[in-house]
Amino acid sequence: DTGVSQDPRHKITKRGQNVTFRCDPISEHNRLYWYRQTLGQGPEFLTYFQNEAQLEKSRLLSDRFSAERPKGSFSTLEIQRTEQGDSAMYLCASSSLGDPPGELFFGEGSRLTVL
Amino acid sequence: AQKVTQAQTEISVVEKEDVTLDCVYETRDTTYYLFWYKQPPSGELVFLIRRNSFDEQNEISGRYSWNFQKSTSSFNFTITASQVVDSAVYFCALVAGGTSYGKLTFGQGTILTVHP
C-alpha cells in the first residue's frame, strides 16, 4: 500500500500521559499536514511541513503539542500531559509541491481517547 | 477569515433517490478554491472535486454533479440515483489564495445514509 499511513490507529491513555503519533506520507510528497477532527465536526488544520521545515502552526497547537519531521519524510505529533479535551481523531495528509491546491491525500487517522 | 457552513447535519435517502448536499462559504479573498471531500467509515478523507473562484462552470462526473454560484456563495453537490456505497460523511472545504494551499477550512460535514 503506497498511501498515507498512520500509527497507531487507536490510542487510549489516561489524563496526564504523553502520546506520540506517527505519519508516513506518500513517498514522493514533500508537503505534510496534521489536522484534528473532533466528533461531529470537520477537520481543523494544526500544522504544515514542507520537507523538514514547519512552515505554519495553528493557534490550536498549544505548547503541549509538538510536531516534527526531522528528515523530511515521516512526521511525529506528540501531545504532552494529555487532557480529556485532546480526545479526537488526528489526521495526517500529504501532497506534492506540484499538486493542485488543496488536493490532499489523507491517512485513516489516529484516534485518541483520553480517560 | 474563512468559514464554510453545511446546514444539513444528516440526510437519509432510499437507494436511487437523488440527493443534494448544501454548502455555503464566506471569504473576503477574490481568489479561492472550493472542494468536496468524502469520508467513508474507514476514516480517510477522499478528494472529490476542486473549483477555483474564477470558474463557475458546473461540473458533472458520472452520478456526481456540482453547482457553484458566486452570487449566493454556494457550492452544492448532487448525487443522482444514490447507491448504498455513497453512504459517508461529506465535507465541503475552502482555501483562499495567499495562504498555504493545504490549509483547508472544512464545514461541519453532512452524514449521508443511503438505505437499500
XYZ file of N, CA and C in Angstrom:
693
model
N 0.837 -1.188 0.000
C 0.000 0.000 0.000
C 0.880 1.249 0.000
N 0.636 2.175 -0.890
C 1.509 3.336 -1.022
C 0.819 4.613 -0.581
N -0.248 4.503 0.178
C -0.950 5.686 0.656
C -0.297 6.234 1.908
N -0.967 7.203 2.521
C -0.503 7.786 3.778
C -0.851 6.812 4.900
N 0.126 6.487 5.716
C -0.141 5.559 6.814
C 0.103 6.244 8.148
N -0.736 5.903 9.110
C -0.647 6.499 10.436
C -0.618 5.404 11.492
N 0.118 5.676 12.551
C 0.266 4.687 13.611
C 0.408 5.385 14.963
N -0.275 4.888 16.029
C -1.245 3.811 15.992
C -2.588 4.283 15.462
N -3.456 3.386 15.126
C -4.793 3.748 14.669
C -5.669 4.170 15.852
N -5.445 3.558 16.997
C -6.217 3.906 18.181
C -5.280 3.967 19.378
N -5.520 4.959 20.229
C -4.730 5.085 21.445
C -5.644 5.520 22.563
N -5.630 4.743 23.644
C -6.376 5.107 24.841
C -5.351 5.400 25.916
N -5.475 6.546 26.541
C -4.496 6.919 27.553
C -5.181 7.606 28.716
N -4.484 7.695 29.805
C -5.016 8.395 30.972
C -4.565 9.848 30.931
N -5.400 10.680 31.473
C -5.080 12.102 31.543
C -3.714 12.314 32.169
N -2.931 13.195 31.555
C -1.610 13.487 32.089
C -0.476 12.735 31.425
N -0.821 11.684 30.679
C 0.209 10.915 29.987
C 0.585 11.600 28.675
N 1.759 11.231 28.171
C 2.197 11.729 26.863
C 1.883 10.693 25.792
N 1.539 11.164 24.613
C 1.302 10.253 23.496
C 2.014 10.783 22.250
N 2.363 9.876 21.378
C 3.017 10.253 20.127
C 2.379 9.493 18.973
N 2.099 10.219 17.913
C 1.555 9.633 16.693
C 2.571 9.778 15.571
N 2.565 8.792 14.702
C 3.491 8.823 13.576
C 2.714 8.844 12.270
N 3.254 9.564 11.297
C 2.651 9.616 9.962
C 3.730 9.366 8.921
N 3.466 8.438 8.040
C 4.327 8.207 6.883
C 3.586 8.659 5.627
N 4.042 9.736 5.012
C 3.333 10.250 3.834
C 3.641 9.405 2.603
N 2.973 9.726 1.530
C 3.303 9.123 0.240
C 4.742 9.512 -0.078
N 5.528 8.575 -0.521
C 6.987 8.720 -0.529
C 7.499 9.945 -1.297
N 6.893 10.307 -2.368
C 7.431 11.441 -3.126
C 6.857 12.792 -2.717
N 5.981 12.783 -1.707
C 5.338 14.029 -1.276
C 6.238 14.798 -0.333
N 6.461 16.074 -0.615
C 7.304 16.874 0.271
C 6.497 17.748 1.224
N 5.178 17.771 1.075
C 4.345 18.542 1.997
C 3.543 17.596 2.888
N 3.499 17.942 4.157
C 2.813 17.091 5.120
C 2.007 17.969 6.050
N 0.791 17.536 6.366
C -0.150 18.317 7.171
C -0.708 17.460 8.307
N -0.964 18.108 9.425
C -1.705 17.487 10.517
C -3.001 18.254 10.719
N -4.079 17.496 10.867
C -5.396 18.043 11.171
C -5.948 17.311 12.389
N -6.872 17.961 13.077
C -7.580 17.330 14.192
C -9.072 17.369 13.891
N -9.722 16.258 14.161
C -11.161 16.169 13.923
C -11.857 15.642 15.172
N -12.699 16.472 15.758
C -13.493 16.027 16.898
C -14.832 15.502 16.407
N -15.508 14.772 17.274
C -16.733 14.078 16.891
C -17.779 15.041 16.347
N -18.260 14.747 15.152
C -19.326 15.552 14.565
C -18.860 16.855 13.940
N -17.564 17.038 13.837
C -17.023 18.265 13.268
C -16.132 17.951 12.070
N -15.855 18.988 11.297
C -14.909 18.828 10.212
C -13.485 18.922 10.721
N -12.537 18.445 9.934
C -11.130 18.549 10.343
C -10.699 20.006 10.499
N -9.794 20.223 11.462
C -9.230 21.549 11.686
C -7.714 21.478 11.499
N -7.189 22.429 10.777
C -5.764 22.479 10.481
C -4.957 22.686 11.755
N -3.864 21.912 11.895
C -2.964 22.083 13.034
C -1.614 22.645 12.596
N -0.976 21.988 11.634
C 0.357 22.405 11.240
C 0.715 21.840 9.886
N 1.793 22.399 9.296
C 2.168 22.071 7.922
C 3.688 22.096 7.789
N 4.212 21.075 7.127
C 5.636 20.986 6.840
C 5.871 20.981 5.336
N 6.921 21.649 4.943
C 7.441 21.456 3.597
C 8.848 20.920 3.776
N 9.049 19.704 3.327
C 10.275 18.955 3.652
C 10.389 18.911 5.176
N 11.525 19.303 5.758
C 11.652 19.218 7.218
C 11.253 20.509 7.920
N 10.938 21.544 7.170
C 10.617 22.842 7.767
C 9.142 22.940 8.123
N 8.879 23.300 9.379
C 7.497 23.527 9.826
C 7.140 24.964 9.467
N 6.308 25.149 8.480
C 6.057 26.480 7.935
C 4.867 27.191 8.555
N 3.965 26.457 9.133
C 2.787 27.105 9.695
C 2.232 26.274 10.848
N 1.784 26.978 11.881
C 1.174 26.327 13.037
C -0.107 27.051 13.384
N -1.140 26.303 13.683
C -2.405 26.892 14.091
C -2.343 27.292 15.559
N -3.216 28.224 15.920
C -3.331 28.579 17.335
C -3.870 27.407 18.154
N -4.477 26.437 17.470
C -4.969 25.239 18.159
C -3.816 24.424 18.739
N -2.637 24.598 18.171
C -1.472 23.818 18.592
C -0.853 24.483 19.818
N -1.378 24.067 20.994
C -0.867 24.666 22.229
C 0.559 24.205 22.483
N 1.166 24.741 23.553
C 2.561 24.390 23.834
C 2.705 22.946 24.310
N 1.595 22.253 24.535
C 1.697 20.826 24.883
C 1.855 19.962 23.624
N 1.639 20.568 22.483
C 1.728 19.840 21.212
C 3.054 20.183 20.523
N 3.688 19.170 19.975
C 4.870 19.429 19.161
C 4.892 18.452 18.003
N 5.221 18.973 16.843
C 5.304 18.145 15.640
C 6.686 18.293 15.035
N 7.168 17.184 14.501
C 8.485 17.191 13.876
C 8.456 16.403 12.578
N 9.383 16.746 11.728
C 9.579 15.969 10.504
C 11.077 16.023 10.212
N 11.840 15.313 11.009
C 13.299 15.516 11.052
C 14.048 15.311 9.741
N 13.651 14.386 8.930
C 14.391 14.147 7.701
C 13.535 14.405 6.465
N 12.456 15.113 6.679
C 11.598 15.420 5.539
C 10.810 14.247 5.015
N 10.765 13.164 5.824
C 9.974 12.015 5.379
C 8.806 11.822 6.350
N 8.932 10.908 7.318
C 7.835 10.709 8.265
C 7.762 11.883 9.242
N 6.626 11.973 9.910
C 6.421 13.037 10.897
C 5.860 12.429 12.177
N 6.135 13.084 13.291
C 5.534 12.692 14.561
C 4.799 13.883 15.156
N 3.711 13.574 15.837
C 2.943 14.566 16.586
C 2.875 14.079 18.022
N 3.455 14.858 18.930
C 3.466 14.467 20.335
C 2.559 15.395 21.124
N 1.793 14.814 22.011
C 0.962 15.576 22.925
C 1.433 15.257 24.331
N 1.855 16.268 25.049
C 2.311 16.069 26.433
C 1.184 16.390 27.398
N 1.204 15.707 28.521
C 0.232 15.951 29.596
C -1.192 16.012 29.030
N -1.605 14.937 28.422
C -2.889 14.923 27.728
C -4.039 15.319 28.644
N -5.028 15.952 28.031
C -6.255 16.365 28.700
C -7.426 15.708 27.972
N -8.571 15.633 28.658
C -9.722 14.994 28.032
C -10.146 15.716 26.756
N -9.910 16.995 26.700
C -10.252 17.766 25.510
C -9.384 17.455 24.300
N -8.319 16.691 24.523
C -7.464 16.292 23.397
C -8.039 15.096 22.659
N -9.063 14.472 23.223
C -9.670 13.310 22.574
C -10.205 13.714 21.208
N -9.732 13.069 20.184
C -10.074 13.442 18.811
C -9.425 12.451 17.864
N -9.738 12.621 16.588
C -9.031 11.895 15.534
C -7.960 12.826 14.996
N -6.729 12.351 14.930
C -5.637 13.145 14.391
C -5.323 12.621 12.996
N -5.525 13.493 12.028
C -5.380 13.114 10.619
C -4.099 13.690 10.037
N -3.434 12.882 9.266
C -2.249 13.325 8.548
C -2.566 13.314 7.056
N -2.028 14.264 6.344
C -2.226 14.322 4.898
C -0.918 14.746 4.241
N -0.777 14.417 2.991
C 0.422 14.841 2.277
C 0.071 15.267 0.863
N 0.984 16.017 0.279
C 0.818 16.432 -1.108
C 2.198 16.761 -1.669
N 2.228 16.906 -2.963
C 3.481 17.232 -3.628
C 3.470 18.698 -4.022
N 4.639 19.275 -4.149
C 4.765 20.690 -4.477
C 4.010 21.040 -5.743
N 3.962 20.141 -6.689
C 3.313 20.433 -7.949
C 1.843 20.081 -8.004
N 1.313 19.554 -6.910
C -0.091 19.149 -6.907
C -1.004 20.362 -6.938
N -2.201 20.208 -7.475
C -3.169 21.314 -7.478
C -3.511 21.728 -6.056
N -3.857 22.989 -5.848
C -4.151 23.464 -4.497
C -5.221 22.645 -3.803
N -4.975 22.321 -2.552
C -5.982 21.697 -1.708
C -6.242 20.243 -1.964
N -5.579 19.655 -2.923
C -5.823 18.244 -3.212
C -4.867 17.424 -2.357
N -5.345 17.052 -1.183
C -4.531 16.358 -0.206
C -4.882 14.883 -0.174
N -3.901 14.089 0.206
C -4.085 12.656 0.369
C -4.022 12.370 1.867
N -5.129 11.899 2.389
C -5.239 11.702 3.837
C -4.992 10.259 4.233
N -4.472 10.094 5.446
C -4.407 8.786 6.062
C -5.720 8.487 6.762
N -5.792 7.317 7.377
C -7.021 6.908 8.048
C -7.143 7.464 9.455
N -6.122 8.142 9.914
C -6.212 8.823 11.191
C -5.776 7.994 12.382
N -5.439 8.711 13.444
C -5.128 8.089 14.738
C -6.131 8.617 15.743
N -6.942 7.713 16.287
C -7.978 8.144 17.221
C -7.431 8.097 18.642
N -7.517 9.241 19.325
C -7.046 9.354 20.699
C -8.219 9.475 21.646
N -8.217 8.648 22.662
C -9.199 8.745 23.744
C -8.443 8.972 25.036
N -8.749 10.083 25.691
C -8.116 10.412 26.972
C -9.136 10.203 28.083
N -8.802 9.287 28.990
C -9.742 8.963 30.083
C -9.520 9.864 31.295
N -10.911 35.961 7.584
C -11.124 34.583 7.984
C -12.127 33.927 7.042
N -11.979 32.641 6.908
C -12.886 31.898 6.051
C -13.850 31.071 6.884
N -14.996 30.801 6.325
C -15.990 29.972 7.006
C -16.762 29.156 5.983
N -17.031 27.914 6.341
C -17.827 27.025 5.500
C -18.960 26.466 6.341
N -20.167 26.556 5.827
C -21.335 26.083 6.572
C -22.074 25.021 5.774
N -22.258 23.881 6.386
C -23.076 22.816 5.820
C -24.260 22.652 6.772
N -25.372 23.207 6.397
C -26.517 23.280 7.295
C -27.162 21.914 7.558
N -27.002 21.000 6.645
C -27.614 19.677 6.795
C -26.667 18.778 7.580
N -27.069 18.415 8.780
C -26.226 17.546 9.588
C -26.305 16.102 9.107
N -27.533 15.665 8.857
C -27.734 14.288 8.397
C -28.806 14.253 7.318
N -28.600 13.400 6.346
C -29.603 13.168 5.311
C -29.745 11.663 5.135
N -30.993 11.236 5.049
C -31.257 9.815 4.847
C -32.138 9.653 3.606
N -31.713 8.828 2.684
C -32.486 8.601 1.459
C -32.545 7.109 1.182
N -33.425 6.770 0.269
C -33.526 5.397 -0.197
C -32.775 5.300 -1.523
N -32.153 4.179 -1.716
C -31.379 3.964 -2.930
C -32.150 4.411 -4.174
N -31.425 5.006 -5.107
C -31.926 5.518 -6.397
C -32.536 6.904 -6.298
N -32.695 7.410 -5.099
C -33.156 8.794 -4.973
C -32.001 9.736 -5.294
N -32.334 10.939 -5.763
C -31.332 11.984 -5.931
C -31.214 12.738 -4.608
N -30.010 13.214 -4.320
C -29.810 13.944 -3.073
C -28.838 15.097 -3.313
N -29.135 16.249 -2.712
C -28.266 17.424 -2.837
C -27.742 17.836 -1.478
N -26.445 18.000 -1.407
C -25.778 18.442 -0.177
C -25.423 19.914 -0.347
N -25.841 20.718 0.617
C -25.649 22.158 0.515
C -24.348 22.605 1.175
N -23.772 23.654 0.596
C -22.554 24.244 1.155
C -22.572 25.739 0.889
N -22.383 26.516 1.944
C -22.295 27.967 1.820
C -20.969 28.394 2.420
N -20.295 29.318 1.777
C -18.964 29.704 2.250
C -18.859 31.217 2.413
N -17.873 31.621 3.194
C -17.578 33.037 3.396
C -16.079 33.250 3.274
N -15.702 34.224 2.492
C -14.307 34.635 2.404
C -14.252 36.038 1.823
N -13.244 36.782 2.199
C -13.053 38.125 1.654
C -12.082 38.104 0.477
N -11.442 36.966 0.285
C -10.495 36.866 -0.818
C -11.225 36.715 -2.151
N -10.639 37.270 -3.176
C -11.241 37.132 -4.502
C -10.742 35.877 -5.216
N -9.620 35.367 -4.748
C -9.076 34.121 -5.297
C -9.191 33.046 -4.230
N -9.925 32.015 -4.533
C -10.085 30.932 -3.571
C -10.455 29.656 -4.321
N -10.370 28.559 -3.593
C -10.714 27.258 -4.150
C -11.723 26.581 -3.228
N -12.637 25.884 -3.817
C -13.651 25.135 -3.080
C -13.497 23.652 -3.373
N -13.822 22.841 -2.378
C -13.612 21.400 -2.504
C -14.780 20.637 -1.889
N -14.918 19.410 -2.343
C -15.715 18.415 -1.640
C -14.826 17.204 -1.386
N -14.913 16.728 -0.132
C -14.222 15.515 0.266
C -15.250 14.539 0.822
N -14.976 13.244 0.651
C -15.824 12.178 1.174
C -15.053 11.434 2.258
N -15.711 11.151 3.381
C -15.083 10.395 4.457
C -15.903 9.144 4.735
N -15.475 8.008 4.201
C -16.192 6.754 4.450
C -15.916 6.283 5.868
N -16.570 5.222 6.312
C -16.376 4.732 7.684
C -14.928 4.422 8.041
N -14.100 4.111 7.074
C -12.693 3.806 7.359
C -11.921 5.021 7.865
N -12.417 6.220 7.583
C -11.822 7.411 8.178
C -11.036 8.320 7.259
N -10.438 7.793 6.205
C -9.602 8.676 5.391
C -10.460 9.534 4.471
N -10.144 10.806 4.412
C -10.880 11.705 3.528
C -10.392 11.506 2.097
N -11.352 11.482 1.193
C -11.045 11.272 -0.218
C -11.477 12.501 -1.001
N -10.545 13.067 -1.735
C -10.820 14.244 -2.559
C -11.800 13.875 -3.670
N -12.814 14.744 -3.870
C -13.786 14.524 -4.937
C -13.654 15.551 -6.049
N -13.597 16.846 -5.659
C -13.572 17.880 -6.686
C -12.992 19.173 -6.135
N -12.416 19.968 -7.003
C -11.927 21.304 -6.692
C -12.459 22.270 -7.748
N -12.896 23.455 -7.329
C -13.262 24.541 -8.231
C -12.526 25.789 -7.789
N -12.067 26.587 -8.747
C -11.496 27.868 -8.361
C -12.536 28.968 -8.531
N -12.275 30.075 -7.883
C -13.263 31.150 -7.799
C -13.564 31.809 -9.139
N -12.734 31.555 -10.130
C -12.952 32.180 -11.434
C -13.669 31.262 -12.417
N -14.021 30.076 -11.960
C -14.628 29.105 -12.843
C -15.967 28.665 -12.268
N -17.035 29.289 -12.740
C -18.360 28.956 -12.231
C -19.060 27.898 -13.054
N -18.358 27.329 -13.975
C -18.965 26.299 -14.803
C -19.288 25.086 -13.949
N -20.506 24.612 -14.053
C -20.890 23.425 -13.308
C -20.208 22.191 -13.884
N -20.065 21.196 -13.046
C -19.334 20.008 -13.480
C -20.124 18.763 -13.165
N -20.031 17.819 -14.061
C -20.691 16.527 -13.873
C -19.644 15.442 -14.049
N -19.667 14.497 -13.110
C -18.777 13.352 -13.209
C -19.578 12.107 -12.847
N -20.024 11.423 -13.838
C -20.847 10.239 -13.590
C -22.136 10.618 -12.887
N -22.349 10.063 -11.701
C -23.583 10.365 -10.941
C -23.437 11.612 -10.088
N -22.239 12.192 -10.067
C -21.973 13.363 -9.238
C -22.052 14.640 -10.086
N -22.597 15.688 -9.501
C -22.565 16.991 -10.163
C -22.430 18.069 -9.102
N -21.843 19.186 -9.511
C -21.576 20.274 -8.588
C -22.072 21.566 -9.184
N -22.712 22.397 -8.358
C -23.278 23.670 -8.779
C -22.627 24.783 -7.971
N -21.774 25.574 -8.622
C -21.050 26.661 -7.967
C -21.707 27.970 -8.366
N -22.162 28.730 -7.380
C -22.786 30.026 -7.638
C -22.159 31.073 -6.743
N -21.345 31.944 -7.331
C -20.700 33.004 -6.550
C -21.711 33.990 -6.000
N -22.790 34.220 -6.732
C -23.776 35.218 -6.294
C -24.400 34.860 -4.955
N -24.480 33.566 -4.668
C -25.059 33.122 -3.395
C -24.012 32.458 -2.506
N -22.735 32.507 -2.927
C -21.641 31.889 -2.170
C -21.967 30.442 -1.829
N -22.395 29.723 -2.818
C -22.771 28.324 -2.584
C -22.046 27.395 -3.542
N -21.820 26.195 -3.054
C -21.150 25.172 -3.856
C -21.807 23.840 -3.499
N -22.924 23.556 -4.130
C -23.734 22.397 -3.779
C -23.356 21.165 -4.582
N -23.608 20.021 -3.984
C -23.175 18.732 -4.531
C -24.391 17.821 -4.643
N -24.633 17.321 -5.842
C -25.787 16.446 -6.067
C -25.328 15.055 -6.487
N -25.905 14.067 -5.837
C -25.687 12.673 -6.239
C -26.978 12.187 -6.878
N -26.885 11.758 -8.094
C -28.048 11.255 -8.824
C -28.119 9.737 -8.672
N -29.332 9.245 -8.488
C -29.522 7.790 -8.359
C -28.581 7.216 -7.302
N -28.756 7.670 -6.076
C -27.837 7.305 -4.989
C -27.751 5.793 -4.811
N -26.588 5.385 -4.297
C -26.343 3.968 -4.025
C -25.887 3.817 -2.579
N -26.030 2.602 -2.075
C -25.627 2.340 -0.682
C -24.159 2.716 -0.456
N -23.331 2.511 -1.460
C -21.897 2.821 -1.319
C -21.621 4.318 -1.190
N -22.627 5.140 -1.467
C -22.458 6.587 -1.297
C -22.573 7.001 0.169
N -22.980 6.091 1.022
C -23.111 6.405 2.446
C -21.749 6.787 3.019
N -21.667 7.984 3.567
C -20.401 8.516 4.080
C -20.690 9.884 4.679
N -19.646 10.505 5.220
C -19.743 11.903 5.621
C -19.086 12.731 4.523
N -19.763 13.763 4.091
C -19.266 14.606 3.014
C -18.923 15.983 3.575
N -17.734 16.449 3.223
C -17.265 17.745 3.707
C -17.031 18.693 2.539
N -17.498 19.896 2.709
C -17.177 20.989 1.814
C -16.015 21.754 2.454
N -15.110 22.263 1.649
C -13.939 22.947 2.204
C -13.518 24.099 1.305
N -12.733 24.991 1.885
C -12.322 26.221 1.204
C -10.862 26.503 1.524
N -10.116 26.954 0.533
C -8.799 27.513 0.797
C -8.685 28.796 -0.003
N -8.181 29.849 0.650
C -8.102 31.149 -0.011
C -6.708 31.374 -0.559
N -6.656 32.104 -1.643
C -5.376 32.430 -2.243
C -4.512 33.208 -1.276
N -3.242 32.960 -1.276
C -2.333 33.682 -0.407
C -1.991 32.918 0.855
N -2.804 31.907 1.189
C -2.463 31.071 2.335
C -1.909 29.760 1.823
N -1.407 28.981 2.734
C -0.942 27.662 2.339
C -2.070 26.905 1.662
N -1.780 26.337 0.537
C -2.831 25.659 -0.205
C -3.230 24.328 0.391
N -2.619 23.963 1.486
C -3.062 22.765 2.172
C -3.827 23.092 3.443
N -3.980 24.370 3.730
C -4.668 24.798 4.944
C -6.140 25.001 4.612
N -6.868 23.894 4.602
C -8.271 23.942 4.256
C -9.135 24.295 5.449
N -10.191 25.032 5.187
C -11.231 25.266 6.177
C -12.412 24.387 5.791
N -12.744 23.460 6.681
C -13.809 22.496 6.400
C -15.117 22.919 7.036
N -16.215 22.523 6.419
C -17.515 22.632 7.058
C -17.676 21.514 8.080
N -18.849 21.501 8.721
C -19.096 20.531 9.788
C -19.385 19.137 9.252
N -19.661 19.045 7.969
C -19.925 17.746 7.371
C -21.407 17.404 7.346
N -21.781 16.618 6.360
C -23.146 16.087 6.245
C -23.060 14.573 6.181
N -23.743 13.920 7.116
C -23.764 12.449 7.126
C -24.858 11.992 6.167
N -24.466 11.293 5.136
C -25.425 10.764 4.169
C -25.576 9.268 4.383
N -26.807 8.848 4.590
C -27.104 7.424 4.699
C -28.040 7.047 3.566
N -27.628 6.080 2.779
C -28.454 5.589 1.675
C -28.917 4.187 2.039
N -30.220 4.043 2.161
C -30.808 2.752 2.541
C -31.148 1.936 1.303
N -30.958 0.620 1.405
C -31.301 -0.238 0.249
C -32.808 -0.267 0.008
